[in-house]
XYZ file of C-alpha atoms in Angstrom:
357
model
C 97.854 77.449 -115.373
C 96.098 79.795 -117.537
C 94.368 82.207 -114.608
C 92.474 84.619 -116.731
C 90.389 82.024 -118.004
C 89.753 81.098 -114.385
C 87.901 84.221 -113.786
C 84.459 83.113 -115.857
C 83.839 81.634 -112.176
C 83.887 84.578 -110.418
C 80.890 86.534 -109.368
C 80.944 90.091 -110.957
C 80.654 92.786 -108.917
C 78.999 96.395 -110.148
C 81.167 98.893 -107.904
C 85.037 99.015 -106.962
C 86.670 101.357 -104.536
C 89.648 101.077 -106.486
C 91.605 98.550 -108.891
C 94.874 97.300 -107.319
C 98.386 96.231 -109.130
C 99.885 93.003 -107.693
C 102.322 91.351 -108.882
C 101.706 87.167 -109.088
C 104.095 84.456 -109.308
C 102.738 81.672 -109.830
C 105.490 78.998 -108.388
C 106.725 75.921 -109.322
C 105.133 72.166 -108.576
C 101.398 72.804 -106.733
C 102.271 76.646 -106.583
C 99.795 77.430 -109.623
C 97.202 75.214 -108.192
C 97.371 77.016 -104.384
C 97.787 80.933 -105.848
C 94.634 80.415 -108.342
C 92.392 79.813 -105.158
C 94.276 82.796 -103.208
C 93.678 84.882 -107.255
C 89.651 83.479 -107.333
C 89.162 84.113 -103.066
C 90.230 87.969 -103.291
C 88.346 88.285 -106.650
C 85.128 86.398 -104.931
C 85.817 89.512 -101.743
C 84.709 91.994 -104.081
C 88.425 93.583 -104.622
C 89.310 94.068 -108.161
C 92.867 93.640 -109.077
C 94.727 93.556 -111.901
C 97.465 90.797 -111.741
C 100.618 90.969 -113.209
C 102.042 87.579 -113.905
C 105.802 86.977 -113.306
C 107.779 83.993 -113.425
C 110.545 82.440 -111.161
C 111.996 79.246 -110.216
C 112.554 76.764 -112.220
C 109.916 77.277 -115.255
C 112.196 80.778 -115.501
C 114.990 78.880 -115.650
C 113.997 76.786 -117.935
C 112.544 79.744 -120.616
C 114.493 82.738 -119.604
C 117.630 81.100 -118.694
C 117.674 82.798 -114.953
C 115.253 80.714 -112.028
C 114.548 85.585 -111.075
C 114.306 87.343 -114.338
C 114.137 91.349 -114.298
C 111.239 91.256 -115.308
C 109.791 89.749 -112.328
C 111.615 92.186 -109.604
C 110.745 94.914 -112.053
C 107.418 94.003 -111.950
C 107.323 93.475 -108.142
C 109.116 96.899 -107.748
C 106.482 98.539 -109.642
C 103.627 97.218 -107.950
C 105.060 97.003 -104.357
C 103.297 94.152 -103.331
C 103.072 90.284 -104.482
C 101.516 87.023 -104.017
C 103.692 84.209 -104.414
C 103.590 80.610 -104.594
C 106.097 78.104 -103.545
C 109.368 77.631 -105.232
C 111.333 74.375 -105.670
C 114.728 74.807 -104.335
C 117.624 72.518 -105.740
C 118.857 70.244 -102.926
C 122.469 70.685 -102.520
C 123.046 71.805 -105.642
C 121.676 73.937 -108.303
C 120.685 77.477 -108.502
C 120.623 79.283 -105.403
C 117.174 80.020 -103.313
C 115.084 82.166 -105.556
C 113.236 82.716 -101.879
C 116.689 83.797 -100.638
C 117.151 85.799 -103.455
C 113.859 88.254 -103.799
C 114.273 88.578 -99.911
C 117.636 89.617 -100.332
C 117.855 91.644 -103.579
C 114.193 93.705 -102.955
C 115.229 94.350 -98.937
C 112.224 92.392 -97.209
C 114.213 92.226 -94.084
C 110.816 90.833 -92.047
C 109.524 87.573 -92.130
C 106.241 86.810 -90.234
C 104.111 83.941 -89.641
C 101.150 83.756 -87.926
C 100.711 80.462 -86.365
C 96.726 79.997 -84.907
C 94.619 76.960 -84.254
C 92.046 76.368 -86.441
C 88.718 74.662 -84.487
C 88.110 71.557 -86.306
C 91.715 70.133 -87.523
C 92.864 67.437 -85.703
C 96.400 68.030 -83.056
C 97.436 67.647 -79.388
C 96.633 71.371 -78.987
C 94.040 73.749 -78.606
C 95.155 76.682 -78.064
C 98.075 77.685 -80.436
C 98.215 81.543 -81.651
C 102.316 82.796 -82.208
C 103.697 84.662 -84.359
C 107.343 83.960 -85.600
C 109.465 86.522 -86.318
C 112.346 86.494 -88.313
C 115.416 88.400 -89.761
C 115.266 87.699 -93.325
C 118.379 88.817 -94.949
C 121.567 87.344 -92.885
C 122.621 84.688 -90.597
C 123.385 81.622 -92.137
C 120.920 82.672 -95.110
C 123.862 85.267 -96.253
C 124.816 82.336 -98.591
C 128.709 83.034 -98.063
C 130.142 79.484 -98.727
C 133.507 78.177 -99.452
C 133.382 74.463 -100.549
C 135.637 71.969 -99.555
C 139.703 72.912 -99.497
C 139.003 76.223 -100.114
C 139.474 77.940 -96.936
C 142.230 78.602 -95.775
C 143.783 77.772 -91.665
C 140.966 74.320 -91.855
C 141.500 71.178 -93.309
C 141.252 70.139 -96.929
C 137.858 67.997 -96.508
C 136.181 71.033 -94.484
C 133.207 73.434 -96.290
C 132.693 76.536 -94.378
C 129.457 78.631 -94.162
C 129.784 81.669 -92.619
C 126.589 83.418 -90.271
C 126.086 86.597 -90.839
C 124.821 88.699 -87.627
C 124.573 92.399 -88.272
C 123.903 95.484 -86.063
C 121.534 96.826 -88.546
C 120.024 94.365 -89.473
C 119.134 92.749 -86.107
C 118.075 96.787 -85.197
C 115.739 96.652 -87.718
C 114.227 92.893 -87.090
C 113.205 94.208 -83.150
C 112.122 97.332 -83.867
C 109.821 95.619 -86.595
C 108.705 92.617 -83.938
C 108.336 95.327 -81.197
C 105.957 97.308 -82.973
C 104.280 94.604 -84.850
C 103.279 93.838 -81.014
C 102.035 97.275 -80.408
C 99.635 97.573 -83.644
C 98.294 94.295 -82.972
C 98.037 93.782 -78.974
C 100.405 91.372 -78.224
C 101.782 91.243 -74.664
C 104.881 89.361 -75.041
C 108.407 88.666 -77.046
C 110.862 85.563 -76.715
C 114.492 86.214 -78.667
C 115.347 83.090 -79.978
C 119.173 82.150 -79.628
C 122.243 80.406 -79.028
C 124.235 82.974 -77.184
C 125.798 80.314 -74.928
C 127.924 79.043 -77.533
C 127.781 81.371 -80.220
C 128.716 84.349 -78.549
C 129.202 87.310 -81.113
C 126.811 86.560 -83.565
C 123.565 85.396 -81.325
C 125.455 86.870 -78.680
C 124.650 90.217 -80.578
C 120.852 89.524 -81.543
C 120.575 89.198 -78.199
C 121.918 91.865 -76.606
C 120.653 94.087 -79.004
C 117.018 92.516 -79.098
C 117.335 93.289 -75.595
C 117.858 97.251 -75.677
C 115.404 97.361 -77.728
C 112.983 95.853 -75.055
C 113.905 98.838 -72.918
C 111.634 101.356 -75.094
C 108.939 98.929 -75.016
C 107.914 98.739 -70.989
C 104.160 97.360 -71.405
C 105.645 94.511 -73.554
C 107.298 91.566 -72.014
C 110.955 90.426 -73.095
C 112.156 87.335 -72.247
C 114.697 85.431 -74.527
C 115.400 81.220 -74.732
C 118.351 78.991 -75.934
C 116.887 77.811 -79.352
C 116.998 73.873 -78.764
C 115.343 74.770 -75.110
C 112.886 76.821 -76.809
C 111.889 73.894 -79.468
C 111.423 71.533 -76.020
C 109.131 74.498 -74.460
C 106.916 74.636 -77.701
C 106.381 71.115 -77.672
C 105.296 70.753 -74.097
C 103.445 74.150 -73.585
C 102.945 76.667 -76.544
C 100.399 78.293 -74.638
C 102.480 80.526 -73.249
C 104.314 81.998 -75.909
C 102.967 84.766 -78.512
C 105.681 86.535 -80.954
C 108.927 84.756 -81.543
C 111.748 86.850 -82.519
C 114.352 84.697 -84.373
C 117.615 85.217 -86.051
C 116.951 83.449 -89.560
C 117.743 80.063 -89.613
C 116.408 79.506 -85.961
C 112.810 81.463 -86.671
C 112.571 78.887 -90.528
C 112.630 76.153 -88.634
C 110.478 76.864 -85.341
C 107.837 78.204 -88.201
C 107.517 74.918 -89.167
C 107.381 73.364 -85.620
C 104.625 75.489 -84.821
C 102.697 75.031 -88.177
C 103.246 70.942 -86.752
C 101.096 71.718 -83.534
C 98.413 72.961 -85.941
C 97.799 69.423 -87.049
C 98.952 71.327 -90.861
C 102.076 72.924 -92.258
C 99.030 73.463 -95.277
C 97.271 76.657 -93.122
C 99.774 79.052 -92.322
C 100.575 82.417 -94.859
C 103.936 84.141 -95.054
C 104.610 87.853 -95.015
C 108.089 89.369 -96.052
C 107.770 92.859 -95.707
C 110.584 95.448 -96.610
C 110.107 99.364 -95.972
C 108.521 99.983 -98.934
C 107.967 96.280 -100.384
C 105.841 93.295 -99.571
C 105.260 89.678 -100.722
C 102.713 87.383 -99.344
C 102.677 83.521 -99.915
C 101.754 80.184 -98.253
C 104.738 78.888 -96.449
C 104.683 75.098 -97.162
C 106.696 74.344 -100.143
C 106.083 73.220 -104.129
C 105.468 69.109 -103.225
C 106.390 69.027 -107.103
C 105.058 64.985 -106.868
C 101.302 66.494 -106.751
C 101.385 69.642 -108.862
C 98.436 69.747 -111.135
C 97.092 66.339 -109.293
C 93.907 69.127 -107.400
C 95.208 67.047 -104.286
C 96.927 70.595 -102.086
C 95.263 72.200 -99.147
C 95.137 76.129 -100.910
C 94.091 77.833 -97.475
C 98.334 78.628 -96.813
C 97.954 80.712 -99.800
C 94.264 81.975 -99.481
C 95.317 83.469 -95.668
C 98.564 84.700 -97.519
C 96.533 86.734 -99.262
C 94.392 87.606 -96.047
C 97.286 89.458 -95.388
C 97.870 90.928 -98.403
C 94.720 92.684 -98.472
C 95.552 93.863 -94.605
C 98.404 95.199 -96.138
C 96.613 97.548 -98.591
C 94.326 98.200 -95.836
C 91.435 96.091 -97.088
C 90.571 94.774 -93.512
C 86.898 94.629 -94.458
C 87.185 92.145 -97.622
C 90.415 90.282 -95.376
C 88.166 89.664 -91.967
C 85.192 87.918 -95.197
C 88.021 85.689 -96.285
C 89.356 84.247 -93.323
C 85.750 83.884 -91.554
C 85.230 81.295 -94.972
C 88.532 79.914 -94.449
C 87.405 78.987 -90.764
C 83.919 78.043 -91.284
C 84.648 75.716 -94.055
C 87.797 74.238 -92.041
C 85.405 74.122 -88.762
C 82.568 72.380 -90.853
C 85.634 69.799 -92.747
C 82.999 68.230 -95.067
C 84.823 69.950 -97.883
C 88.743 69.928 -97.010
C 91.450 68.563 -98.667
C 93.131 65.488 -97.536
C 94.892 66.962 -94.302
C 92.021 68.039 -92.753
C 89.321 65.509 -93.979
C 88.581 62.894 -90.947
C 86.921 60.716 -94.003
C 86.237 61.642 -97.723
C 88.419 64.116 -98.420
C 87.836 66.874 -101.671
C 90.560 68.421 -103.747
C 91.973 71.598 -104.006
C 89.559 73.430 -106.528
C 86.355 71.379 -104.340
C 87.555 73.264 -101.419
C 88.033 76.452 -102.663
C 84.406 76.485 -104.210
C 83.370 75.412 -100.651
C 85.447 78.873 -99.064
C 84.151 81.005 -101.984
C 80.518 79.969 -101.446
C 81.125 81.369 -97.944
C 82.783 84.563 -98.955
């Protein structure tokens, strides 16, 4: 995918406050398609960016011999901010998740997924507005595993994966969640756990979260066991505001919440560390649709909105978000997952959003 040529179609602006250096990781599958849409929308908003393109995933593995080249990490560290497409993770074999590698290598300890209901999207609900805040570095995603027969004391046919919950990272994500609530005028945090069974790991996560909550008396705090939380989200999602989750539960429940809105293609995701942040759509790489002008670009475009807010460009962010909402509400030029009839492609929906911008 050639990103430079695409810029011919972007309106030019004579006056800019500054030029931002941002690392751009197109990703695998439909990643280059949707990330190009986000690039076009950001530039159409009047923000000047010097995109520094890096690779990760299957293409990087073939070209450089590693799915996460050192140059990619170095570019992200230099620019402090990146926009990334989805990356294919082999299932049950092959290389380790690039997303997990990135988060751990750059210590991106907080994953934030704002999940909103959009007017015009078919759903059984009409008031979804939930933010899933997920600890991003440990839990079962720590990747400490033993193949069958290699863990002493267990039957030889048993594989083992260790669940890691630390005091340090739990304090950090809980503090982040309450700070986020104050900054964004959110009123309630629900801690998700399985502490009735996993008394040491999830019990630690719950105990620390309760202690952090005491410092924020203006924010209501409660907790839910994860299986009950899934049921509650399906039956009465309007009662929930921020979900504070360990890594695995947050990953699962964020997709459940996305399903409540009617499309995973609408949901952006942000990964925050102390100094570095990476923004991406929540959905996967969907290799079967790669290059077919098929998928919804909204998740990637809204990830760009989160990026712009992160760097302080709130006016441009609001402009793009309003354009996305307007196009979806009109439902005239939207992709197959949103259209009642006559769907358009990724490019055509992007063009409609740019016209609104």
